[in-house]
Amino acid sequence: MRALIRKELAQLLPVALLFLTLFLLDGVMALLVTPVDQMGWSDILDVLKPDSSRALSFFHYLFGFSLAFCLFPREYEDGTIAFLHTLPISRRGIFLAKWGAAQLLILGVVSLTQVFYFALHLVSADSMGYAQFHLATAVTIAALWGLVAGLGLAHGLLLSFGRNYGLLVWATLAWLVTRFETLAPRLMWLDPTRLGAARYYGVQLEVAWSDALCHLLAALVCLVLAERLWSGRGGQATRAYSDSARALPGRFALGCAGFLIVIFLAIVLIGGDSSDDKDETFQSFQTARLVTRHYQFTFPVNLRNRAVQLAGSADRIYEAAVKALNAPEGPPIVADLTDVSYAHLGIASKGKMRVDITQDGDPKLLEHILFHETCHVLAHRIAGKRLQDYTAAASFFSEGSSEYEAFEAISSKRSRRASRQQAVAMWSRHKLKFTDLTDPEKLMRHLDEGTPYTLGEIWVAALVDVYGPTAPGRVYASIGRPDGPDIRDPVVFWQDTLQAEGFSFERVRAAWLRRLKQLETEEADFLARLPRLTTTVSRDGEGVWLEVRADRALPKDWRLVARVRKNAGSKTVPLTMKEGRFYVGDNPGSFDYQAGVDFNRDAYPFVETWHTAHSGKS
């Protein structure tokens, strides 16, 4: 047995040295471009970074897979297997010896890789600082890489029985697995290379134990099948393969296998990433990825620290949001942090969100936004398509519940009091009713997009007052019930939705009005200081201007704001004040304009209704 293992080690050593060189190449290249005494451990070992690619994990899998194809096919095709069968060792013993030799080389390569990077780290000035070597982390990484390579070895031993036809099967399965990320996220765990990529829960390197156990069981099945095949029918398979390789169909199949493998390797090396939303484009020119237990982040590389800090608390935020809404578990949320928008700080849909981290780097504010958008994703998970069908009627509840839960969980500079001040001012000055909330297009046409958030947050607070903290999640479940009727009237829709859960629409609406009237009393001083605005349109040699006048002096930290749009369905553009006036443009033609008061930079402003200027005249 020992002599056979030594023979196999000698035969496989060139393959192991080739892959060892590949794995150490990153560290060698780092030595050529950066003084080693200035590199921290995470700079030397790139896989420690949370946005590291799965390419290195894939090459460890390929290492084990390549070793497998160097074991039995060579023995049978060279005719040396007959000599091994004459040795005083069973055929199962031969199989185990070959597998054991390959496993020893895998263990040696992953261990030498970590020893090499540790040796480089010893002369680093940061060796005792924030980037210091951590033995447990190094062992974890080595174990994960060894596991991935071992899986490749097990799969290769089974597929090598079919020679190049096995490669054809492998290439097809590998291509399908790469598509799971976009087509079937719940099946992404089937990709064995995910086990060797860095995943974090906060800042703690995480091991997907359940996924690893499933892959180990599958690998054990592959080994048992491979042993039965190679020990019993290896010679027959070799003769059948040789005969087919000389025939035209066989040569065609082998050509297809080679073509598919080349294409698949090209995709992996290029690192291309496709999305099922072809119309989405990211503003950042250079991005990186970061994966936690519940999120897959894409972020601009120049804002890495901001993104990593947010990701450190992301899983805690997710778990708090799931608990608040009693939402079911689901696949990781795709979070694009490269969005740039003056209109919003975040937007979400089913399973995805976009967050603008460029405007404000306050960690707690970003956590608030992430919590808000996570609630949107979970709401879609609970209520499903019916929530989309009733987007208009349910918009205020969707935004209000997300904002309510974010305020409950995160304390940030986004003030709940300022939000409710805006809400009571809009409700009091514009005489808004519940039916206005259920028609967001009309509300945006006449006022703004922020009011459904603020008044909706108070409505959800009233719902919780009456039916407790679990009520928002129960309402989403009621919206998504499969037997929900088709209702056109939004008020009837809400009566039916609440009644199906045992709630009373009238009680909630009454509690909402009580809260608003109470706020009107509590914020009487704020409402008294809030001015009434008069806006006029004027023209001079420079172009068209808006002049906004307040009927009383503004507090020191308040300011006037103005914005314009081409029409009710077009984009809103904020204006810049110059010498007490707002410049619209040289010749804007007809446009809508709106004035308001920004009383808190981290809240929605109070605004007056929209007006239309025809050809630059009020």
Coordinates of C-alpha atoms in Angstrom, one line a residue:
M1 CA 0.0 0.0 0.0
R2 CA 2.8 2.5 1.0
A3 CA 4.7 1.7 -2.2
L4 CA 1.6 2.3 -4.3
I5 CA 0.9 5.7 -2.5
R6 CA 4.6 6.8 -3.1
K7 CA 4.2 5.9 -6.8
E8 CA 1.0 7.9 -7.1
L9 CA 2.6 10.9 -5.3
A10 CA 5.4 10.9 -7.7
Q11 CA 3.0 10.7 -10.7
L12 CA 0.8 13.5 -9.4
L13 CA 3.5 15.8 -8.1
P14 CA 3.9 17.8 -11.4
V15 CA 0.2 18.7 -11.3
A16 CA 0.4 19.7 -7.7
L17 CA 3.4 21.9 -8.3
L18 CA 1.7 23.6 -11.2
F19 CA -1.3 24.5 -9.1
L20 CA 0.8 25.5 -6.1
T21 CA 2.6 28.0 -8.4
L22 CA -0.8 29.3 -9.5
F23 CA -2.0 29.8 -6.0
L24 CA 1.2 31.6 -4.9
L25 CA 1.2 33.8 -7.9
D26 CA -0.9 36.5 -6.3
G27 CA 1.6 36.8 -3.4
V28 CA 4.6 36.8 -5.7
M29 CA 3.1 39.6 -7.8
A30 CA 2.4 41.6 -4.6
L31 CA 6.1 41.4 -3.8
L32 CA 6.9 43.0 -7.2
V33 CA 4.7 46.0 -6.8
T34 CA 4.5 46.7 -3.0
P35 CA 7.1 46.7 -0.3
V36 CA 6.3 43.6 1.8
D37 CA 6.9 45.4 5.1
Q38 CA 4.0 47.7 4.2
M39 CA 1.5 45.0 3.5
G40 CA -1.0 43.7 6.0
W41 CA -2.2 40.1 6.0
S42 CA -5.4 41.0 4.2
D43 CA -3.4 42.8 1.5
I44 CA -1.2 39.8 0.9
L45 CA -4.0 37.2 1.0
D46 CA -6.7 38.7 -1.2
V47 CA -9.3 36.1 -0.4
L48 CA -9.7 37.7 3.1
K49 CA -11.4 40.6 1.5
P50 CA -15.2 40.3 1.6
D51 CA -15.6 41.2 -2.1
S52 CA -13.0 38.6 -3.2
S53 CA -13.8 36.6 -6.3
R54 CA -14.7 33.0 -6.4
A55 CA -12.1 32.4 -9.1
L56 CA -9.5 31.1 -6.6
S57 CA -12.0 28.7 -5.1
F58 CA -12.8 27.5 -8.6
F59 CA -9.1 26.8 -9.3
H60 CA -8.9 24.7 -6.1
Y61 CA -11.9 22.7 -7.4
L62 CA -10.1 22.4 -10.7
F63 CA -7.0 21.2 -8.9
G64 CA -8.8 18.2 -7.4
F65 CA -10.7 17.6 -10.6
S66 CA -7.4 17.5 -12.6
L67 CA -5.8 15.1 -10.1
A68 CA -8.8 12.7 -10.5
F69 CA -8.3 12.5 -14.3
C70 CA -4.6 11.6 -13.8
L71 CA -5.4 8.6 -11.7
F72 CA -7.3 5.7 -13.4
P73 CA -7.6 6.7 -17.1
R74 CA -3.8 6.8 -17.5
E75 CA -3.4 3.3 -15.9
Y76 CA -6.0 1.7 -18.1
E77 CA -4.9 3.4 -21.3
D78 CA -1.2 2.6 -20.7
G79 CA -2.1 -1.0 -19.7
T80 CA -0.3 -0.7 -16.3
I81 CA -3.5 -1.4 -14.4
A82 CA -2.9 -5.1 -15.0
F83 CA 0.4 -4.9 -13.1
L84 CA -1.4 -3.3 -10.1
H85 CA -4.0 -6.0 -10.1
T86 CA -1.2 -8.6 -9.6
L87 CA -0.1 -6.9 -6.4
P88 CA -1.2 -8.4 -3.0
I89 CA -3.8 -5.6 -2.6
S90 CA -7.5 -5.6 -3.4
R91 CA -9.0 -3.5 -6.2
R92 CA -10.8 -1.4 -3.5
G93 CA -7.4 -0.9 -1.8
I94 CA -5.9 0.3 -5.1
F95 CA -8.8 2.8 -5.4
L96 CA -8.3 4.0 -1.8
A97 CA -4.5 4.3 -2.2
K98 CA -4.9 6.5 -5.3
W99 CA -7.6 8.6 -3.7
G100 CA -5.5 8.9 -0.5
A101 CA -2.4 10.1 -2.5
A102 CA -4.4 12.8 -4.2
Q103 CA -5.8 13.9 -0.8
L104 CA -2.3 14.1 0.7
L105 CA -1.2 16.4 -2.2
I106 CA -4.3 18.6 -1.7
L107 CA -3.5 18.9 2.0
G108 CA 0.1 19.7 1.3
V109 CA -0.7 22.4 -1.3
V110 CA -3.3 24.2 0.8
S111 CA -1.1 24.1 3.8
L112 CA 2.0 25.3 1.9
T113 CA -0.1 28.2 0.5
Q114 CA -1.0 29.4 4.0
V115 CA 2.6 28.9 5.2
F116 CA 3.9 31.0 2.3
Y117 CA 1.5 33.9 3.0
F118 CA 2.3 33.7 6.7
A119 CA 6.1 34.0 5.9
L120 CA 5.4 37.1 3.9
H121 CA 3.4 38.5 6.7
L122 CA 6.2 38.0 9.3
V123 CA 8.1 41.0 7.9
S124 CA 5.1 43.3 7.6
A125 CA 5.0 46.4 9.8
D126 CA 1.3 45.6 10.4
S127 CA 2.0 42.1 11.8
M128 CA 1.0 43.2 15.3
G129 CA -1.7 45.7 14.1
Y130 CA -5.2 45.6 12.7
A131 CA -4.1 43.3 9.8
Q132 CA -2.3 40.7 12.0
F133 CA -2.2 37.0 11.1
H134 CA -5.0 35.0 12.7
L135 CA -4.3 31.3 13.0
A136 CA -8.0 30.3 13.2
T137 CA -8.9 32.2 10.1
A138 CA -5.9 30.8 8.2
V139 CA -6.9 27.2 9.2
T140 CA -10.5 27.9 8.2
I141 CA -9.5 29.2 4.8
A142 CA -7.1 26.2 4.2
A143 CA -9.9 23.8 5.3
L144 CA -12.4 25.4 3.0
W145 CA -10.0 25.3 0.0
G146 CA -9.1 21.7 0.9
L147 CA -12.8 20.8 1.0
V148 CA -13.4 22.4 -2.4
A149 CA -10.5 20.6 -3.9
G150 CA -11.6 17.3 -2.3
L151 CA -15.1 17.8 -3.9
G152 CA -13.4 18.3 -7.2
L153 CA -11.5 15.1 -6.7
A154 CA -14.6 13.1 -5.9
H155 CA -16.5 14.4 -8.8
G156 CA -13.6 13.9 -11.1
L157 CA -13.1 10.2 -10.1
L158 CA -16.7 9.5 -11.1
L159 CA -16.8 11.5 -14.3
S160 CA -13.3 10.3 -15.4
F161 CA -14.9 6.9 -15.9
G162 CA -16.4 8.5 -19.1
R163 CA -13.2 10.2 -20.1
N164 CA -13.9 13.2 -22.3
Y165 CA -17.6 12.3 -22.3
G166 CA -17.4 12.9 -18.5
L167 CA -15.9 16.3 -19.3
L168 CA -18.9 17.1 -21.5
V169 CA -21.3 16.2 -18.6
W170 CA -19.2 18.3 -16.2
A171 CA -19.1 21.4 -18.5
T172 CA -22.9 21.2 -19.0
L173 CA -23.6 20.9 -15.2
A174 CA -21.1 23.7 -14.5
W175 CA -22.8 26.0 -16.9
L176 CA -26.2 25.3 -15.3
V177 CA -24.8 26.0 -11.8
T178 CA -23.4 29.4 -13.0
R179 CA -26.9 30.3 -14.1
F180 CA -28.5 29.6 -10.7
E181 CA -27.4 32.9 -9.3
T182 CA -29.8 34.7 -11.6
L183 CA -32.4 32.1 -12.6
A184 CA -32.8 30.1 -9.3
P185 CA -31.1 31.9 -6.4
R186 CA -32.4 29.2 -4.0
L187 CA -30.2 26.6 -5.7
M188 CA -27.0 28.6 -5.6
W189 CA -25.8 26.4 -2.7
L190 CA -25.2 23.6 -5.4
D191 CA -22.1 25.5 -6.6
P192 CA -19.3 23.9 -4.6
T193 CA -16.9 26.8 -5.3
R194 CA -19.1 29.0 -3.1
L195 CA -17.8 27.1 -0.1
G196 CA -14.2 28.4 -0.7
A197 CA -15.2 32.1 -1.2
A198 CA -15.1 34.5 1.8
R199 CA -18.5 35.0 3.4
Y200 CA -19.1 37.1 6.5
Y201 CA -21.6 37.5 9.2
G202 CA -20.8 41.0 10.2
V203 CA -17.0 40.8 10.3
Q204 CA -16.8 37.1 11.3
L205 CA -15.7 34.7 8.6
E206 CA -18.5 32.3 8.2
V207 CA -18.6 28.6 7.1
A208 CA -21.8 27.3 5.5
W209 CA -21.9 24.1 7.5
S210 CA -25.2 22.9 6.1
D211 CA -24.1 23.4 2.5
A212 CA -20.7 21.7 3.3
L213 CA -22.4 18.7 4.8
C214 CA -24.7 18.3 1.7
H215 CA -21.7 18.5 -0.6
L216 CA -19.7 16.0 1.5
L217 CA -22.6 13.5 1.4
A218 CA -22.8 13.9 -2.4
A219 CA -19.1 13.5 -2.7
L220 CA -19.2 10.3 -0.7
V221 CA -21.9 8.9 -3.1
C222 CA -19.6 9.9 -6.0
L223 CA -16.7 8.1 -4.4
V224 CA -18.7 4.9 -3.8
L225 CA -20.0 4.9 -7.4
A226 CA -16.5 5.6 -8.8
E227 CA -15.0 2.8 -6.8
R228 CA -17.6 0.3 -8.0
L229 CA -17.1 1.4 -11.6
W230 CA -13.3 1.5 -11.7
S231 CA -12.9 -1.7 -9.7
G232 CA -15.4 -3.7 -11.9
R233 CA -15.7 -2.2 -15.4
G234 CA -12.7 -0.1 -15.9
G235 CA -11.3 -2.2 -18.8
Q236 CA -14.6 -2.4 -20.6
A237 CA -15.0 1.4 -20.4
T238 CA -11.5 1.9 -21.7
R239 CA -12.2 -0.3 -24.8
A240 CA -15.5 1.4 -25.4
Y241 CA -14.0 4.8 -25.2
S242 CA -11.2 3.9 -27.6
D243 CA -13.6 2.5 -30.1
S244 CA -15.9 5.6 -29.9
A245 CA -13.1 8.0 -30.1
R246 CA -12.2 6.6 -33.5
A247 CA -15.7 7.0 -34.9
L248 CA -17.2 10.2 -36.3
P249 CA -20.0 10.6 -33.7
G250 CA -17.4 10.1 -30.9
R251 CA -15.0 12.7 -32.4
F252 CA -17.9 15.2 -32.7
A253 CA -19.0 14.6 -29.1
L254 CA -15.4 15.1 -27.9
G255 CA -15.1 18.3 -30.0
C256 CA -18.3 19.6 -28.4
A257 CA -16.9 18.8 -24.9
G258 CA -13.7 20.7 -25.6
F259 CA -15.6 23.7 -27.0
L260 CA -17.9 23.9 -24.0
I261 CA -15.1 23.6 -21.5
V262 CA -13.1 26.3 -23.2
I263 CA -16.1 28.6 -23.2
F264 CA -16.9 27.9 -19.5
L265 CA -13.3 28.5 -18.4
A266 CA -13.3 31.8 -20.4
I267 CA -16.4 32.9 -18.5
V268 CA -14.8 32.1 -15.2
L269 CA -11.5 33.8 -16.0
I270 CA -13.2 36.9 -17.4
G271 CA -15.4 37.0 -14.4
G272 CA -18.4 38.2 -16.3
D273 CA -21.6 38.8 -14.3
S274 CA -24.9 39.0 -16.0
S275 CA -28.2 40.3 -14.5
D276 CA -31.7 39.5 -15.4
D277 CA -32.5 43.3 -15.4
K278 CA -30.9 44.3 -18.7
D279 CA -32.2 47.9 -18.4
E280 CA -30.3 48.6 -15.2
T281 CA -27.0 50.4 -15.5
F282 CA -24.7 51.3 -12.6
Q283 CA -23.2 54.8 -12.3
S284 CA -19.8 53.6 -11.0
F285 CA -17.1 52.8 -13.4
Q286 CA -15.3 50.3 -11.1
T287 CA -17.2 48.2 -8.6
A288 CA -16.6 45.3 -6.2
R289 CA -18.7 42.7 -4.6
L290 CA -19.3 41.8 -1.0
V291 CA -21.3 38.8 0.3
T292 CA -22.8 38.3 3.7
R293 CA -25.2 35.7 4.9
H294 CA -28.3 37.6 3.7
Y295 CA -27.0 40.2 1.2
Q296 CA -25.0 40.3 -2.0
F297 CA -23.6 43.9 -2.2
T298 CA -22.1 45.7 -5.2
F299 CA -20.4 48.9 -4.4
P300 CA -18.0 51.6 -5.8
V301 CA -14.4 50.7 -5.0
N302 CA -13.7 54.2 -3.9
L303 CA -16.3 53.8 -1.1
R304 CA -15.1 50.4 0.1
N305 CA -14.8 51.5 3.8
R306 CA -18.3 52.9 3.8
A307 CA -19.8 49.8 2.2
V308 CA -17.9 47.3 4.4
Q309 CA -19.0 49.2 7.5
L310 CA -22.6 49.0 6.3
A311 CA -22.2 45.3 5.5
G312 CA -20.9 44.7 9.0
S313 CA -24.3 45.4 10.5
A314 CA -26.4 44.2 7.5
D315 CA -27.2 40.7 8.7
R316 CA -28.3 42.1 12.1
I317 CA -30.6 44.5 10.3
Y318 CA -32.0 41.7 8.1
E319 CA -32.8 39.5 11.1
A320 CA -34.4 42.4 13.0
A321 CA -36.6 43.2 9.9
V322 CA -37.6 39.6 9.5
K323 CA -38.6 39.5 13.2
A324 CA -40.6 42.7 12.9
L325 CA -42.6 41.6 9.9
N326 CA -42.6 37.9 10.7
A327 CA -41.3 37.3 7.2
P328 CA -40.2 34.0 5.8
E329 CA -36.5 33.2 5.0
G330 CA -35.5 33.6 1.4
P331 CA -32.4 33.9 -0.9
P332 CA -29.8 36.6 -0.3
I333 CA -31.0 40.1 -1.2
V334 CA -29.1 41.7 -4.1
A335 CA -28.1 45.2 -2.9
D336 CA -26.6 47.6 -5.4
L337 CA -24.8 50.4 -3.5
T338 CA -23.6 52.2 -6.7
D339 CA -26.9 54.0 -7.3
V340 CA -26.7 57.8 -7.5
S341 CA -29.9 59.8 -7.3
Y342 CA -31.0 63.2 -6.0
A343 CA -34.6 61.9 -5.8
H344 CA -34.2 59.1 -3.3
L345 CA -31.6 57.4 -1.1
G346 CA -32.9 53.9 -1.7
I347 CA -35.4 52.0 -3.8
A348 CA -36.3 48.3 -3.6
S349 CA -38.3 45.6 -5.5
K350 CA -38.7 41.9 -5.3
G351 CA -35.4 40.5 -4.0
K352 CA -33.3 43.6 -5.0
M353 CA -32.6 47.0 -3.8
R354 CA -30.5 50.1 -4.8
V355 CA -29.0 52.4 -2.2
D356 CA -27.2 55.6 -2.7
I357 CA -24.2 55.7 -0.3
T358 CA -22.5 58.7 -2.1
Q359 CA -24.7 61.5 -0.7
D360 CA -24.2 60.8 3.0
G361 CA -21.7 58.6 4.8
D362 CA -23.3 58.7 8.2
P363 CA -23.3 55.0 9.3
K364 CA -26.5 55.1 11.2
L365 CA -28.4 56.9 8.4
L366 CA -27.2 54.2 5.9
E367 CA -28.4 51.5 8.4
H368 CA -31.8 53.2 8.5
I369 CA -32.0 53.3 4.7
L370 CA -30.9 49.6 4.5
F371 CA -33.5 48.6 7.1
H372 CA -36.2 50.5 5.2
E373 CA -35.4 48.9 1.9
T374 CA -35.0 45.5 3.4
C375 CA -38.6 45.8 4.8
H376 CA -39.7 46.5 1.2
V377 CA -38.1 43.3 0.0
L378 CA -39.6 41.3 2.8
A379 CA -43.0 42.8 2.2
H380 CA -42.9 41.6 -1.4
R381 CA -41.8 38.2 0.0
I382 CA -44.8 38.1 2.3
A383 CA -47.5 39.6 0.1
G384 CA -46.3 38.5 -3.3
K385 CA -47.9 39.6 -6.6
R386 CA -51.0 40.9 -5.0
L387 CA -49.0 43.7 -3.4
Q388 CA -47.8 44.7 -6.9
D389 CA -51.3 44.5 -8.2
Y390 CA -52.5 47.1 -5.6
T391 CA -49.3 49.2 -5.6
A392 CA -51.3 52.5 -5.7
A393 CA -53.7 51.7 -2.9
A394 CA -50.9 50.1 -0.7
S395 CA -48.1 52.5 -1.5
F396 CA -48.6 54.6 1.6
F397 CA -48.7 51.5 3.8
S398 CA -45.6 50.0 2.2
E399 CA -43.6 53.2 2.7
G400 CA -45.1 53.9 6.1
S401 CA -44.5 50.5 7.5
S402 CA -40.9 50.4 6.2
E403 CA -40.2 53.8 7.8
Y404 CA -42.0 52.9 11.0
E405 CA -39.9 49.7 11.5
A406 CA -36.7 51.6 10.6
F407 CA -37.4 54.3 13.2
E408 CA -38.2 51.6 15.8
A409 CA -34.9 49.7 15.1
I410 CA -32.4 52.4 14.2
S411 CA -31.5 55.6 16.0
S412 CA -30.1 58.0 13.3
K413 CA -30.0 61.6 12.4
R414 CA -33.2 61.0 10.4
S415 CA -35.6 62.3 13.1
R416 CA -39.0 60.7 13.6
R417 CA -40.2 64.0 15.1
A418 CA -39.2 65.9 12.0
S419 CA -40.9 63.3 9.8
R420 CA -44.1 63.7 11.8
Q421 CA -43.8 67.5 11.8
Q422 CA -43.8 67.4 8.0
A423 CA -46.7 65.0 8.1
V424 CA -48.9 67.1 10.3
A425 CA -48.0 70.3 8.4
M426 CA -49.0 68.7 5.1
W427 CA -52.2 67.2 6.6
S428 CA -53.2 70.5 8.3
R429 CA -52.4 73.0 5.6
H430 CA -53.6 71.0 2.6
K431 CA -56.6 69.3 4.3
L432 CA -55.5 65.8 3.3
K433 CA -57.7 62.8 3.8
F434 CA -57.1 59.0 3.9
T435 CA -58.3 58.7 0.3
D436 CA -55.5 61.1 -0.8
L437 CA -52.9 58.6 0.5
T438 CA -54.4 55.8 -1.7
D439 CA -53.9 57.9 -4.8
P440 CA -50.1 58.5 -4.9
E441 CA -50.1 59.7 -8.5
K442 CA -52.6 62.5 -7.6
L443 CA -50.6 63.3 -4.5
M444 CA -47.4 63.6 -6.4
R445 CA -49.1 65.6 -9.2
H446 CA -50.3 68.2 -6.7
L447 CA -47.9 68.0 -3.8
D448 CA -44.8 65.7 -3.4
E449 CA -43.6 62.2 -3.1
G450 CA -42.6 62.4 0.6
T451 CA -46.1 62.8 2.1
P452 CA -47.0 59.1 1.7
Y453 CA -43.9 58.2 3.7
T454 CA -44.6 60.5 6.6
L455 CA -48.4 60.3 6.8
G456 CA -48.1 56.5 6.1
E457 CA -45.7 56.1 9.1
I458 CA -48.3 57.7 11.4
W459 CA -51.0 55.5 10.0
V460 CA -48.9 52.4 10.7
A461 CA -48.2 53.8 14.2
A462 CA -52.0 54.0 14.7
L463 CA -52.3 50.4 13.5
V464 CA -49.8 49.3 16.1
D465 CA -51.6 51.3 18.7
V466 CA -54.8 49.4 18.1
Y467 CA -53.5 45.9 17.3
G468 CA -50.0 45.6 18.5
P469 CA -46.5 45.4 17.0
T470 CA -47.2 42.3 14.9
A471 CA -50.0 44.1 13.0
P472 CA -47.9 45.4 10.0
G473 CA -46.7 41.9 9.1
R474 CA -50.2 40.4 9.5
V475 CA -51.5 43.1 7.2
Y476 CA -49.0 42.1 4.5
A477 CA -50.0 38.5 4.9
S478 CA -53.6 39.5 4.5
I479 CA -52.8 41.5 1.3
G480 CA -51.0 38.4 -0.1
R481 CA -53.7 35.9 0.7
P482 CA -54.4 33.8 -2.5
D483 CA -58.2 34.1 -2.2
G484 CA -58.2 37.9 -2.0
P485 CA -61.0 39.4 -4.1
D486 CA -60.4 41.8 -7.0
I487 CA -61.3 45.2 -5.6
R488 CA -61.1 48.5 -7.5
D489 CA -62.0 50.9 -4.8
P490 CA -59.0 51.6 -2.5
V491 CA -61.1 52.2 0.6
V492 CA -63.0 48.9 0.1
F493 CA -59.6 47.2 -0.5
W494 CA -58.4 48.4 2.9
Q495 CA -61.6 47.5 4.6
D496 CA -61.4 44.0 3.2
T497 CA -57.7 43.6 3.9
L498 CA -58.0 44.6 7.6
Q499 CA -61.3 42.6 8.1
A500 CA -59.7 39.4 6.7
E501 CA -57.1 39.7 9.6
G502 CA -59.8 40.5 12.2
F503 CA -59.0 44.2 12.2
S504 CA -61.3 47.2 11.9
F505 CA -60.5 49.8 9.2
E506 CA -62.6 52.4 11.0
R507 CA -60.8 51.9 14.3
V508 CA -57.4 52.3 12.6
R509 CA -58.5 55.4 10.7
A510 CA -59.9 56.9 13.9
A511 CA -56.6 56.2 15.7
W512 CA -54.7 57.8 12.8
L513 CA -56.8 61.0 13.0
R514 CA -56.4 61.1 16.8
R515 CA -52.7 61.0 16.4
L516 CA -52.7 63.8 13.8
K517 CA -54.9 66.0 16.0
Q518 CA -52.7 65.3 19.0
L519 CA -49.6 66.2 16.9
E520 CA -51.3 69.3 15.7
T521 CA -51.6 70.4 19.4
E522 CA -48.1 69.3 20.3
E523 CA -46.5 71.0 17.3
A524 CA -48.6 74.2 17.5
D525 CA -45.4 76.3 17.9
F526 CA -43.8 74.6 14.8
L527 CA -47.0 75.2 12.8
A528 CA -47.2 78.8 13.9
R529 CA -43.6 79.4 12.7
L530 CA -44.2 77.7 9.3
P531 CA -44.8 80.5 6.8
R532 CA -47.2 80.7 4.0
L533 CA -45.4 81.2 0.7
T534 CA -46.1 83.3 -2.4
T535 CA -44.2 82.6 -5.6
T536 CA -43.9 84.8 -8.7
V537 CA -42.3 84.1 -12.0
S538 CA -40.1 86.9 -13.5
R539 CA -37.8 87.3 -16.5
D540 CA -34.7 89.5 -17.0
G541 CA -31.7 89.5 -19.3
E542 CA -30.3 86.3 -17.8
G543 CA -33.5 84.3 -18.1
V544 CA -36.5 83.2 -16.0
W545 CA -36.5 83.3 -12.2
L546 CA -38.7 82.3 -9.3
E547 CA -39.1 84.7 -6.4
V548 CA -40.4 83.0 -3.3
R549 CA -41.7 85.2 -0.4
A550 CA -42.6 84.1 3.1
D551 CA -45.2 85.9 5.1
R552 CA -43.0 85.8 8.2
A553 CA -39.4 85.5 9.1
L554 CA -37.8 82.1 8.9
P555 CA -36.0 80.6 11.9
K556 CA -32.2 80.7 11.5
D557 CA -31.7 77.1 10.4
W558 CA -34.7 77.0 8.0
R559 CA -34.4 77.8 4.3
L560 CA -36.7 78.3 1.3
V561 CA -36.6 75.7 -1.5
A562 CA -38.0 75.5 -5.0
R563 CA -38.2 73.0 -7.8
V564 CA -39.6 72.7 -11.3
R565 CA -40.7 70.1 -13.8
K566 CA -41.8 70.1 -17.4
N567 CA -45.2 68.6 -16.6
A568 CA -46.8 66.4 -14.0
G569 CA -45.3 63.2 -15.4
S570 CA -41.7 64.4 -15.8
K571 CA -38.7 64.5 -13.5
T572 CA -38.5 67.1 -10.7
V573 CA -35.5 69.3 -10.7
P574 CA -34.4 71.3 -7.6
L575 CA -33.3 74.9 -8.1
T576 CA -30.4 76.7 -6.7
M577 CA -30.9 80.1 -4.9
K578 CA -29.0 83.0 -6.2
E579 CA -29.3 86.4 -4.6
G580 CA -32.6 85.5 -3.0
R581 CA -34.1 84.1 -6.3
F582 CA -34.2 80.7 -7.9
Y583 CA -32.9 80.5 -11.5
V584 CA -35.1 78.4 -13.8
G585 CA -33.3 78.8 -17.2
D586 CA -32.7 81.0 -20.2
N587 CA -35.9 79.9 -22.1
P588 CA -37.7 77.1 -20.3
G589 CA -41.0 77.5 -22.0
S590 CA -44.0 76.3 -20.0
F591 CA -43.2 74.5 -16.8
D592 CA -44.6 73.6 -13.3
Y593 CA -43.0 75.1 -10.2
Q594 CA -43.3 74.5 -6.5
A595 CA -42.0 76.3 -3.4
G596 CA -41.4 74.9 0.1
V597 CA -39.6 75.2 3.4
D598 CA -36.7 73.0 4.4
F599 CA -36.9 73.0 8.2
N600 CA -34.7 69.9 8.7
R601 CA -32.0 68.8 6.3
D602 CA -32.7 65.1 7.1
A603 CA -36.5 65.2 6.6
Y604 CA -38.9 65.9 3.8
P605 CA -39.6 69.6 3.3
F606 CA -43.0 71.2 3.7
V607 CA -44.2 72.2 0.2
E608 CA -47.0 74.2 -1.3
T609 CA -49.0 72.9 -4.3
W610 CA -47.7 72.9 -7.8
H611 CA -48.4 75.7 -10.2
T612 CA -47.9 76.2 -13.9
A613 CA -46.1 79.0 -15.7
H614 CA -47.0 79.3 -19.3
S615 CA -44.0 80.3 -21.5
G616 CA -42.2 81.7 -18.5
K617 CA -45.1 83.8 -17.2
S618 CA -47.0 83.1 -13.9

